[in-house]
Short mmCIF file of C-alpha atoms in Angstrom, two decimals:
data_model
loop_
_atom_site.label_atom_id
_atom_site.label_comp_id
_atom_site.label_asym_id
_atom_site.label_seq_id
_atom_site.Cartn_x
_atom_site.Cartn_y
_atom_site.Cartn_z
CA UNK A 14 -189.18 159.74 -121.07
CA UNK A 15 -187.50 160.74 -124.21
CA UNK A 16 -184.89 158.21 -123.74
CA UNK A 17 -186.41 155.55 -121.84
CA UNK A 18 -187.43 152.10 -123.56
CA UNK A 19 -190.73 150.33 -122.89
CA UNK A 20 -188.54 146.62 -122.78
CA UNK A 21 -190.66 143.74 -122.01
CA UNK A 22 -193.97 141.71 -121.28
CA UNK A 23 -194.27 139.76 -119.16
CA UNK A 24 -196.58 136.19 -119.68
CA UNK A 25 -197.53 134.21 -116.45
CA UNK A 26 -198.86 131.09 -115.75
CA UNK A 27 -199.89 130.42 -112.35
CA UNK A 28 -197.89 133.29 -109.92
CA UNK A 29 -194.94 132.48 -111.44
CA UNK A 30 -193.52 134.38 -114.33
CA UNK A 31 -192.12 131.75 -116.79
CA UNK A 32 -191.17 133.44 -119.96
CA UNK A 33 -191.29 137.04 -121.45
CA UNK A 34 -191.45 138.49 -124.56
CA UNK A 35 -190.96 142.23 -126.16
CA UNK A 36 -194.69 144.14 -127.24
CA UNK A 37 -193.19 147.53 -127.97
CA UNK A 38 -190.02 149.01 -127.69
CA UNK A 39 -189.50 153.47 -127.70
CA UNK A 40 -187.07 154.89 -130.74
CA UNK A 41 -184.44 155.12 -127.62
CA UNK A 42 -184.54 151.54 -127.36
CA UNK A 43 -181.39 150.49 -130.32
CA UNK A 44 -179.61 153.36 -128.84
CA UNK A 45 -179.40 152.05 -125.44
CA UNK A 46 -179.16 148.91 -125.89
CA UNK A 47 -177.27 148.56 -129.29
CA UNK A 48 -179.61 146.47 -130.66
CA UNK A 49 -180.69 147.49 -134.19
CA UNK A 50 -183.13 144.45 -135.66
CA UNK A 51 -187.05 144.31 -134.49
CA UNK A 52 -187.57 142.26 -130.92
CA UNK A 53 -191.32 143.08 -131.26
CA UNK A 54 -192.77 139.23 -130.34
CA UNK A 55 -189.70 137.57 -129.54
CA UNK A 56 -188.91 136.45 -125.98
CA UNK A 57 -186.01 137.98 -124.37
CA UNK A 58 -184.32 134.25 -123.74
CA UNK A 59 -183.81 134.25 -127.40
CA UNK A 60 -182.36 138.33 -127.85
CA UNK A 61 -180.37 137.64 -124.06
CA UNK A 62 -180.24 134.18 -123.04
CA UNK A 63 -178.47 135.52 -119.98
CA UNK A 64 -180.83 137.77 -119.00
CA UNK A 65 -182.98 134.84 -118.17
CA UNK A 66 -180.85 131.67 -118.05
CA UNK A 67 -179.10 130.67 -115.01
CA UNK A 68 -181.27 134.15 -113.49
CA UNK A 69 -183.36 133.45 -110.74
CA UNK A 70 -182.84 136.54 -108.90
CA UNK A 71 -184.77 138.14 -111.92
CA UNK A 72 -187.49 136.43 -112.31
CA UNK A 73 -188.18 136.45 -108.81
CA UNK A 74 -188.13 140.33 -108.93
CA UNK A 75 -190.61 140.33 -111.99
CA UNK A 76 -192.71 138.09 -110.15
CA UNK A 77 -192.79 139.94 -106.94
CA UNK A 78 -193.48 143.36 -109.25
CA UNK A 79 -196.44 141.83 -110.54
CA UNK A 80 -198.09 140.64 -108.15
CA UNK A 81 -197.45 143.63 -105.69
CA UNK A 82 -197.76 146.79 -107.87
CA UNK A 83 -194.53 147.90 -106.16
CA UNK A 84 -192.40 149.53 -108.83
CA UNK A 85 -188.18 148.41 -107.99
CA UNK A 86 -185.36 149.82 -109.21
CA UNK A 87 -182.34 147.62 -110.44
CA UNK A 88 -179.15 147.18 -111.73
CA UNK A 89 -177.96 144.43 -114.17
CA UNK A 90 -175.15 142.92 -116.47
CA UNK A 91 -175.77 141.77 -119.50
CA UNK A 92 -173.33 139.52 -121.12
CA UNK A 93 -174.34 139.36 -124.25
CA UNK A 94 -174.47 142.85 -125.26
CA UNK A 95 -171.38 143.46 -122.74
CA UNK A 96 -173.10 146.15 -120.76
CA UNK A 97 -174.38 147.37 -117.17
CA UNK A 98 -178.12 148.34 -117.61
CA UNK A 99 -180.21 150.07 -115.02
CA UNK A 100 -183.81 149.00 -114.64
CA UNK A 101 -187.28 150.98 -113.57
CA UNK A 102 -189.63 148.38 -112.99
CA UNK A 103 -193.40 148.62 -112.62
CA UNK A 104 -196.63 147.04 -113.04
CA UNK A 105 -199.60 149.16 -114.99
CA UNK A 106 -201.69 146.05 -115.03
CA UNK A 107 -202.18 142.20 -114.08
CA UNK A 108 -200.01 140.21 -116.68
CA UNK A 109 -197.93 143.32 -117.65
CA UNK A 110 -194.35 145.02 -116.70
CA UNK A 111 -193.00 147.41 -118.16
CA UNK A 112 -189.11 148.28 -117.73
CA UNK A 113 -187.82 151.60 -118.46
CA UNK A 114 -183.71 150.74 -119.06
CA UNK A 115 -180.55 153.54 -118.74
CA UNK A 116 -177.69 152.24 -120.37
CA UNK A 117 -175.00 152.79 -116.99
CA UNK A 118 -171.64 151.20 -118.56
CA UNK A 119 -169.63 154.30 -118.23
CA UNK A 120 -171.02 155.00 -115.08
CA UNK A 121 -170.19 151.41 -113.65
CA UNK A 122 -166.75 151.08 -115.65
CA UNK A 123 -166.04 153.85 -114.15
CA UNK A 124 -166.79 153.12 -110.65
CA UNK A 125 -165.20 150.33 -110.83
CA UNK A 126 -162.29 152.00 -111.83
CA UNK A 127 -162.36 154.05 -109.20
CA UNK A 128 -163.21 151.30 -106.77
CA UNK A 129 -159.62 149.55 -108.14
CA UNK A 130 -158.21 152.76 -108.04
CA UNK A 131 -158.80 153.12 -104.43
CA UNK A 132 -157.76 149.51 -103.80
CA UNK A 133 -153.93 149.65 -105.52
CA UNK A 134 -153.95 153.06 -103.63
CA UNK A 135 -154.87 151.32 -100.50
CA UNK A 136 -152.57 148.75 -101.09
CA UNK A 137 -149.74 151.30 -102.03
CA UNK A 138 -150.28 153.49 -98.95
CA UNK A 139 -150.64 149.54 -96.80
CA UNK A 140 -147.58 148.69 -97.90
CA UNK A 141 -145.05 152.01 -98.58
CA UNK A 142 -141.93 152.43 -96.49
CA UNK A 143 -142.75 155.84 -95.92
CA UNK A 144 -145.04 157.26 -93.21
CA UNK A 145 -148.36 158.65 -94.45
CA UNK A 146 -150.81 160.53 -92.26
CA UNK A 147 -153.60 163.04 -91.98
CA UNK A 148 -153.23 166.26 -89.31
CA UNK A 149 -156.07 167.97 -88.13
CA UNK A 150 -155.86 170.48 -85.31
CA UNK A 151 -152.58 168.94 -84.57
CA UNK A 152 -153.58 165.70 -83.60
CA UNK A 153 -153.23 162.59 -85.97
CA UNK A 154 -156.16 161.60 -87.94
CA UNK A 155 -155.02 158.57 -89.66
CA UNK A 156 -151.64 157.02 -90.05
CA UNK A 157 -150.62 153.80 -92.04
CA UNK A 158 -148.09 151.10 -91.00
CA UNK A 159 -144.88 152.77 -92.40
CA UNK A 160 -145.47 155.60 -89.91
CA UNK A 161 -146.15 153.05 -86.92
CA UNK A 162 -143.03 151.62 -87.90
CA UNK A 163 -141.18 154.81 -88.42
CA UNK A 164 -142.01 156.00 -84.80
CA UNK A 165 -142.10 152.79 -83.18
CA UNK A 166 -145.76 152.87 -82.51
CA UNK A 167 -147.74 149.25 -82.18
CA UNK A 168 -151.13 150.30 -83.34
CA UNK A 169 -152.62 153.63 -84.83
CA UNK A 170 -154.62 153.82 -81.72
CA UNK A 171 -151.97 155.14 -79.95
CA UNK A 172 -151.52 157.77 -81.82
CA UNK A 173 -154.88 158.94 -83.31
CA UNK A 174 -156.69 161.20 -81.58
CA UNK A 175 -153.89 160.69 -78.35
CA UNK A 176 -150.29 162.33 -79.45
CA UNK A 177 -149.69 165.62 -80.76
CA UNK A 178 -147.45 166.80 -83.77
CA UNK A 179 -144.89 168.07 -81.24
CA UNK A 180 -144.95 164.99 -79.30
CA UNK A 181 -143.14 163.45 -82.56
CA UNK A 182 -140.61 166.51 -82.75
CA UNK A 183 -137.85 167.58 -80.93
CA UNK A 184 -137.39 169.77 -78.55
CA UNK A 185 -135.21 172.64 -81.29
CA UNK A 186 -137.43 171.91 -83.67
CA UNK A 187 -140.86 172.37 -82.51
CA UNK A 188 -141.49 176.09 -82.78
CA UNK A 189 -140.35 175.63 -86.03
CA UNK A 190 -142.58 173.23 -87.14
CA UNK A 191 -145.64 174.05 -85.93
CA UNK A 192 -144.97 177.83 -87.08
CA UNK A 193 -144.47 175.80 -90.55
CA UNK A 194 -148.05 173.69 -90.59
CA UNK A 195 -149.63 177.16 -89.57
CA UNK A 196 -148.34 178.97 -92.39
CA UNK A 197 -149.84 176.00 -94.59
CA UNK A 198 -152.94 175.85 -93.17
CA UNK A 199 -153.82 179.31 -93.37
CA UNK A 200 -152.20 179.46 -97.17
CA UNK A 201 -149.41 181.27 -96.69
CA UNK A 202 -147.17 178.81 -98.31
CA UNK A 203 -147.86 175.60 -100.85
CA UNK A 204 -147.06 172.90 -100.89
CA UNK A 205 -144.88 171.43 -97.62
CA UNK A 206 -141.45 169.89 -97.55
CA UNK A 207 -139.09 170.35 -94.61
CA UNK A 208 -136.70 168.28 -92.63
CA UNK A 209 -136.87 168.01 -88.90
CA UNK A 210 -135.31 165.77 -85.94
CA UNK A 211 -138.01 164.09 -85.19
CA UNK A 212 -138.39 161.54 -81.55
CA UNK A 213 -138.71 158.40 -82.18
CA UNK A 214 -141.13 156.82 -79.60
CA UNK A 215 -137.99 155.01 -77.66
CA UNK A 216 -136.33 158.52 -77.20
CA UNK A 217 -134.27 158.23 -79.76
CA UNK A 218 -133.51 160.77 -82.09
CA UNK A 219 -134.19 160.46 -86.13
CA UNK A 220 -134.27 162.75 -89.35
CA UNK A 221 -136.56 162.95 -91.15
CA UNK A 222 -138.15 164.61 -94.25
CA UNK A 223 -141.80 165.78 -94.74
CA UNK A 224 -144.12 166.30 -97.71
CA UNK A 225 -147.54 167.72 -97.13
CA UNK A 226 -150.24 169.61 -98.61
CA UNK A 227 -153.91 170.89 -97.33
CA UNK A 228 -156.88 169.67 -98.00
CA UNK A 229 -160.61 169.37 -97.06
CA UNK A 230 -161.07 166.40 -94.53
CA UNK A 231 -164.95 166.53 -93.14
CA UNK A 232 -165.59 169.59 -93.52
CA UNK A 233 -162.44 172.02 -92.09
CA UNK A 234 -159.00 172.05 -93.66
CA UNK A 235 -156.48 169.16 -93.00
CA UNK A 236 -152.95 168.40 -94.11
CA UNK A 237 -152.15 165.24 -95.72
CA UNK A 238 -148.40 163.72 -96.56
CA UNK A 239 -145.62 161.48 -96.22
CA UNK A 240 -142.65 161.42 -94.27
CA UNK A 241 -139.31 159.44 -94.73
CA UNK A 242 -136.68 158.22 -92.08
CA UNK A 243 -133.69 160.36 -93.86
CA UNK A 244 -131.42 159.14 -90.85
CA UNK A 245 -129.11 157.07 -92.58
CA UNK A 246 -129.24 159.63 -95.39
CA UNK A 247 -128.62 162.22 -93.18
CA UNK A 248 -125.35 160.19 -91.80
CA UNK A 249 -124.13 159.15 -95.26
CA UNK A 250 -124.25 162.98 -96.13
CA UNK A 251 -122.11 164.09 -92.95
CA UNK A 252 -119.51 161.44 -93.62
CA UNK A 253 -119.20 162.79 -97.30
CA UNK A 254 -118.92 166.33 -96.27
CA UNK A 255 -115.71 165.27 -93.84
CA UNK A 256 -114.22 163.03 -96.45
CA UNK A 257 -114.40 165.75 -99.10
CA UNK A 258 -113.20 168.02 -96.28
CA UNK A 259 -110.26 165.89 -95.63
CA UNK A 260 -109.80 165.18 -99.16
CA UNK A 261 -109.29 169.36 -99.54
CA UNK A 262 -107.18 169.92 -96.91
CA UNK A 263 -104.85 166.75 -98.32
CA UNK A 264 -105.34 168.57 -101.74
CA UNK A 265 -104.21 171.64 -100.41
CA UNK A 266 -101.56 169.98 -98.32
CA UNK A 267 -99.84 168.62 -101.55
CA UNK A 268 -98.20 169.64 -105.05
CA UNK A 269 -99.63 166.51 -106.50
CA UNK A 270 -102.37 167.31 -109.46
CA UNK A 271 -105.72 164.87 -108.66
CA UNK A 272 -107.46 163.51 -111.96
CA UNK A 273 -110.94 162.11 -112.37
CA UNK A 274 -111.56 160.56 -115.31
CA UNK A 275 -115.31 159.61 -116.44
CA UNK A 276 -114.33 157.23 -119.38
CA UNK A 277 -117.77 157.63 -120.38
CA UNK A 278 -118.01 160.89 -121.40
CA UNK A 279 -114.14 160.94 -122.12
CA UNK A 280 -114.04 164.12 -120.26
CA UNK A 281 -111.70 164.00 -116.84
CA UNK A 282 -112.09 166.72 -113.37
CA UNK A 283 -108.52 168.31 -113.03
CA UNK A 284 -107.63 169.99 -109.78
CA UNK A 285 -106.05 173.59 -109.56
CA UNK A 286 -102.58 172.17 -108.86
CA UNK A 287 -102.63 169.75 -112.52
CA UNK A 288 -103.33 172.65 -114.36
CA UNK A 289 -100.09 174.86 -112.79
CA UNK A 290 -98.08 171.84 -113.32
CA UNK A 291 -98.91 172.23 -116.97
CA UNK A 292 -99.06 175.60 -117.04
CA UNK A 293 -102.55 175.39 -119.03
CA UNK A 294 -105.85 177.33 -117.96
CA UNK A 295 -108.90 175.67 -117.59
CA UNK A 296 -110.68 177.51 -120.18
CA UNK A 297 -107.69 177.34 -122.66
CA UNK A 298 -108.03 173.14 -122.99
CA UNK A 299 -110.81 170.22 -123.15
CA UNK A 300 -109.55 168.19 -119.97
CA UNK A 301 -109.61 164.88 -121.99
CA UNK A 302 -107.37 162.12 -123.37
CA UNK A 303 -106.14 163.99 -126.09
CA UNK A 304 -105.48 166.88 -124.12
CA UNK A 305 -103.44 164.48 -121.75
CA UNK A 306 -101.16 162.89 -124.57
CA UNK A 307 -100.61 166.08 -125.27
CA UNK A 308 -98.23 167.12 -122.33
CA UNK A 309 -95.79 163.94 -122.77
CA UNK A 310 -92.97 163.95 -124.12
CA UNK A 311 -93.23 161.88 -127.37
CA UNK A 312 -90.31 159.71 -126.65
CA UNK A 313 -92.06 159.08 -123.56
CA UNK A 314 -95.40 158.65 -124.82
CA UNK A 315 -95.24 154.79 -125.86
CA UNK A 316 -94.61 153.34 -122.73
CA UNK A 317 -97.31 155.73 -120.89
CA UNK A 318 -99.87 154.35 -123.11
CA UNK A 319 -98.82 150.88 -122.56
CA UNK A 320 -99.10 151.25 -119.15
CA UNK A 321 -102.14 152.48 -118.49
CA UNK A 322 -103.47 150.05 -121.55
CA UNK A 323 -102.43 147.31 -119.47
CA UNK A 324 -104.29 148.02 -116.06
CA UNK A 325 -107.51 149.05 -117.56
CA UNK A 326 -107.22 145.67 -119.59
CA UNK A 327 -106.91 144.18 -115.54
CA UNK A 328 -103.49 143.27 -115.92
CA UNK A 329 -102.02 145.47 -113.31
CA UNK A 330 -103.12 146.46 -110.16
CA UNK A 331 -102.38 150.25 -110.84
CA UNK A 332 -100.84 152.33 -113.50
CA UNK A 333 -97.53 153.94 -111.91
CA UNK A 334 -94.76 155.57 -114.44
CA UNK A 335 -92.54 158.92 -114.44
CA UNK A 336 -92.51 160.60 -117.68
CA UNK A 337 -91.57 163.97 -118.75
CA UNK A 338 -94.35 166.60 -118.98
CA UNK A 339 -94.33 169.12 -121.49
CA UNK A 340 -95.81 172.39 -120.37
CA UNK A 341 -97.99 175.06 -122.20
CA UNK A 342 -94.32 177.10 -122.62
CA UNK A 343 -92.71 174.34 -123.73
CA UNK A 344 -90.84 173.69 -120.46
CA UNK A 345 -89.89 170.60 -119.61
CA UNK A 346 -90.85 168.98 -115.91
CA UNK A 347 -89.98 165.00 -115.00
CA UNK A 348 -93.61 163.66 -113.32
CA UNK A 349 -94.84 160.38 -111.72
CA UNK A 350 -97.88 159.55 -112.41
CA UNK A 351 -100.05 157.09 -111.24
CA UNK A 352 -103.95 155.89 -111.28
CA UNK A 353 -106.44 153.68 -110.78
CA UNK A 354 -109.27 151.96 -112.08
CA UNK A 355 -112.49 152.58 -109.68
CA UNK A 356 -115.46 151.52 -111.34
CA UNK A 357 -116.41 149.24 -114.12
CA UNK A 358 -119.04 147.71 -116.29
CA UNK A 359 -120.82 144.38 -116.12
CA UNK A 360 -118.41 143.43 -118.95
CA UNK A 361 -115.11 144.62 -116.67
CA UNK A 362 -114.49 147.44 -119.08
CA UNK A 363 -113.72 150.70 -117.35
CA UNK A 364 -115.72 153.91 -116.65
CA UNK A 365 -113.93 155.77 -114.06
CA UNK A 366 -109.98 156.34 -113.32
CA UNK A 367 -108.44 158.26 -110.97
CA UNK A 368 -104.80 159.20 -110.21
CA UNK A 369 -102.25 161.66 -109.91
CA UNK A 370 -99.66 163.57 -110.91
CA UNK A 371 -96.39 164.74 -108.61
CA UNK A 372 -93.91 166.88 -110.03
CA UNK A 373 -90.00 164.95 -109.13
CA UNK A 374 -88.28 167.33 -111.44
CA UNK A 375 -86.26 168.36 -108.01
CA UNK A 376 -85.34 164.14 -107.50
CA UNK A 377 -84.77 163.56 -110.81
CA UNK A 378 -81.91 166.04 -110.73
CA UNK A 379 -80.75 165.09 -107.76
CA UNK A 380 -80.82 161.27 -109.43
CA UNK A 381 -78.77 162.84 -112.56
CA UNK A 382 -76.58 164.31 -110.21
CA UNK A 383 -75.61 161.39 -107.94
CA UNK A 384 -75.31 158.87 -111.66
CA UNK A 385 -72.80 161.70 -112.78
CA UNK A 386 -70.84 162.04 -109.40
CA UNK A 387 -70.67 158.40 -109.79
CA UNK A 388 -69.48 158.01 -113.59
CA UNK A 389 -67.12 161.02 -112.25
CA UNK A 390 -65.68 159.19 -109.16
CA UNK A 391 -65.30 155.53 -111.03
CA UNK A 392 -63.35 158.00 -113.73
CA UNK A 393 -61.05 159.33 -111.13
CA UNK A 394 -60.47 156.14 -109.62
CA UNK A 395 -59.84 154.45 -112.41
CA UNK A 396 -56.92 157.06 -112.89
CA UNK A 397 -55.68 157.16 -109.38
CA UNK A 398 -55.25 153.29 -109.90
CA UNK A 399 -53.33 153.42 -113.21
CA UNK A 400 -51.21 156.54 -111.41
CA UNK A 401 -50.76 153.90 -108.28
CA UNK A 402 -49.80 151.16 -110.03
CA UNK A 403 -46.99 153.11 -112.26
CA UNK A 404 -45.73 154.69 -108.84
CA UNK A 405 -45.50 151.51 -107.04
CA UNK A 406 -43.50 150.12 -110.50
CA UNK A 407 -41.36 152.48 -110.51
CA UNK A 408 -40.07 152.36 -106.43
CA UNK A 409 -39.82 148.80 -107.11
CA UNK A 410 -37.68 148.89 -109.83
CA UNK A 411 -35.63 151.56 -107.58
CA UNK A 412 -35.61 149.07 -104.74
CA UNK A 413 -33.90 146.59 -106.99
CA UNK A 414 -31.41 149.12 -108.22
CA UNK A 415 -30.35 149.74 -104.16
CA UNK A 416 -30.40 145.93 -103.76
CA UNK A 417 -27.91 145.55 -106.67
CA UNK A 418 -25.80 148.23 -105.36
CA UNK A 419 -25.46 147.00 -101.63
CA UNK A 420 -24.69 143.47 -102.95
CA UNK A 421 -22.06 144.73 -105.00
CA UNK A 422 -20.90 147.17 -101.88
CA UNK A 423 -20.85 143.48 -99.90
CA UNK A 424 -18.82 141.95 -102.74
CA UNK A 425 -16.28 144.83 -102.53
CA UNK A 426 -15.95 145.23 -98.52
CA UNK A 427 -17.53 148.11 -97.80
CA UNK A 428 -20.91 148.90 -95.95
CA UNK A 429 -24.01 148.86 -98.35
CA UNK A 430 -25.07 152.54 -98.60
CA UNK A 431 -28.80 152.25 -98.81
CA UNK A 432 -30.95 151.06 -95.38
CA UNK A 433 -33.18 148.12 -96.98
CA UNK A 434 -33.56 146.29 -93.41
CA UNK A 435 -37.60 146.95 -93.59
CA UNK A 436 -37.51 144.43 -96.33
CA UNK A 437 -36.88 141.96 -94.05
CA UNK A 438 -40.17 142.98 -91.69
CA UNK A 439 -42.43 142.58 -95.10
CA UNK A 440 -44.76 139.36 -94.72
CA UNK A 441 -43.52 136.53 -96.14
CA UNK A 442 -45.05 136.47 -100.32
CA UNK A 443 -46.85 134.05 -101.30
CA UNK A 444 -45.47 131.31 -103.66
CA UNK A 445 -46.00 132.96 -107.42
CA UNK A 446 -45.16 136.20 -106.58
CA UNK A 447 -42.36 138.68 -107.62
CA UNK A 448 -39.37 138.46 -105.34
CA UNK A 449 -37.63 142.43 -104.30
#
């Protein structure tokens, strides 16, 4: 009894016990209880008014100690002193009880710690999405609501105890499976996680993903887990796999060079076909800005920058321009580029552009080619008219000349030696224009 405390005596009057006071107290007794000062002779209403105000439940105990000689054990809070005490209580004689008191506050913080504990996990595993359950000997053992919902089950009735594992799986993927929870069970493997097509309880097929590990559940081993509906996942995945498939073969399909640039990081993803454009290896540059300005042409260079300037700004829906590229060798290659903005802040600033590049080296020489066959023709034509309209002065001048002479040849009597009679099969000219 080395740390027990002698705690109280008890005075009666009648067969009820109205009042108590302290008549020794053990060395143990400050270090339980925390109180240092002397009790001896005081009543305990004046140390712990609690302990006796408002406390019917103890004095009634007391009492019933007394006058039975039964010794009780029990557990009380004291306010005061802000701790959980446990009580021994017995009777050596009429008129006398003494308590031997265990200080229990860790003990009872801590189960009640545990107790809240267990309810927020209760709670958590009541109210998570994802299906939680206990196997045993393949049969269900417990399951919460996010697995009744999962499987389309009403009530865990109807599973516990009543469907299998395999039930829940599908045909493919049973063997599988069950070859998997034996492996765990007999600790072959750690820790579970696997993905399986499970049945849903309409027939319907679903994926889903499963976490598990073993455990001791009444005695023989037991696997406990969650599982997740990975369906839509599963679906979302498939659908990226063909786009980026498409998105490769369209790659491949095409000369154009695809950029994606995280404006974040400043650092862009260039595609095989940018960097032969450029003529740059991937390990010779840093695919960023700088690296970008880099391969214009400086005269050029100004009205990229205002371009692109003015669609991340949200002025423009996209950011289309040719320029001329300047490769690694210095070569010189005519490019349209173009990009978008795809993603941006809260603020609208940018954090992701993407675009590309398309060599039209081939149509811009073919443009060059046309504008000079044009400047070329409007040259020639230009001369062919001046060469026209001295021609056409000349014969008229000569047709003047032969008029002149067969007038004359009239004057003198004699035929007119030059045939002008088409002259007279010419239209009629308008007024203000120069008579043959």
């Amino acid at each position: 009894m080395m740390n027990s405390v002698v705690h109280a005596r008890i005075i009666f009057q009648g067969e009820t016990p109205v009042d108590m006071e302290y008549i020794s107290t053990n060395p143990a007794f400050a270090t339980v209880t925390g109180i240092t000062e002397s009790v001896i002779g005081r009543r305990i209403s004046e140390v712990i008014p609690s302990y006796c105000e408002n406390n019917q439940e103890s004095l009634e105990l007391f009492g019933r100690v007394a006058a039975t000689g039964v010794s009780t054990n029990w557990e009380h809070y004291l306010r005061e002193l802000n701790r959980w005490f446990s009580f021994m209580i017995y009777s050596p004689s009429h008129g006398e009880i003494i308590i031997v008191t265990e200080n229990i506050t860790e003990r009872k913080q801590a189960e009640m710690a545990l107790r809240d504990s267990e309810g927020r996990f209760r709670a958590l595993v009541e109210q998570s999405l994802a299906g939680i359950y206990i196997i045993q000997d393949d049969r269900f053992r417990y399951v919460n609501p996010g697995f009744l919902t999962l499987f389309g089950y009403d009530s865990p009735e109807a599973l516990i105890d009543n469907v299998s594992v395999a039930d829940l799986v599908s045909p493919e993927n049973r063997e599988r499976v069950g070859e998997i929870m034996r492996r765990r069970i007999d600790g072959e493997v750690a820790d579970l996680h696997y993905i399986f097509v499970g049945l849903h309880r309409d027939g319907s097929r679903i994926d889903v993903e499963v976490h598990g590990r073993t455990f001791d559940y009444q005695g023989r081993p037991a696997i406990i887990g969650f599982i997740l509906n990975i369906t839509e996942r599963k679906t979302a995945e498939a659908q990226l796999r063909i786009s980026e498939e498409r998105l490769k073969l369209a790659l491949n399909a095409t000369s154009d060079g695809l950029w994606d640039w995280d404006l974040r990081s400043g650092l862009a993803y260039l595609t095989p076909h940018y960097y032969e454009m450029t003529g740059y290896l991937p390990d010779q540059v840093t695919p960023d800005f700088e690296f970008f300005k880099q391969t214009v042409h400086p005269d050029d260079l100004p009205h990229v920058l205002e371009t692109m300037e003015a669609h991340m700004q949200g002025k423009t829906p996209s950011s289309d321009f040719d320029y001329r590229l300047v490769t690694s060798s210095g070569e010189i290659k005519w490019i349209r580029g173009r990009g978008r903005v795809v993603e941006r802040d809260a603020e609208g600033a940018p954090l992701r552009m993407i675009g590309t590049i398309a060599d039209i080296s081939a149509r811009k020489a073919v443009e060059e080619a046309l504008r000079r066959q044009t400047r070329e023709l409007a040259q020639r034509n230009a001369e062919l008219e001046r060469f026209n309209r001295a021609t056409v002065g000349r014969e008229l001048d000569m047709i003047a000349v032969k008029q002149q002479v067969n007038e004359l040849s009239r004057q003198l009597g004699q035929e007119p030696p030059y045939p002008l009679a088409f002259l007279d099969t010419l239209p009629v000219q308008p007024k203000g224009t120069a008579a043959l």
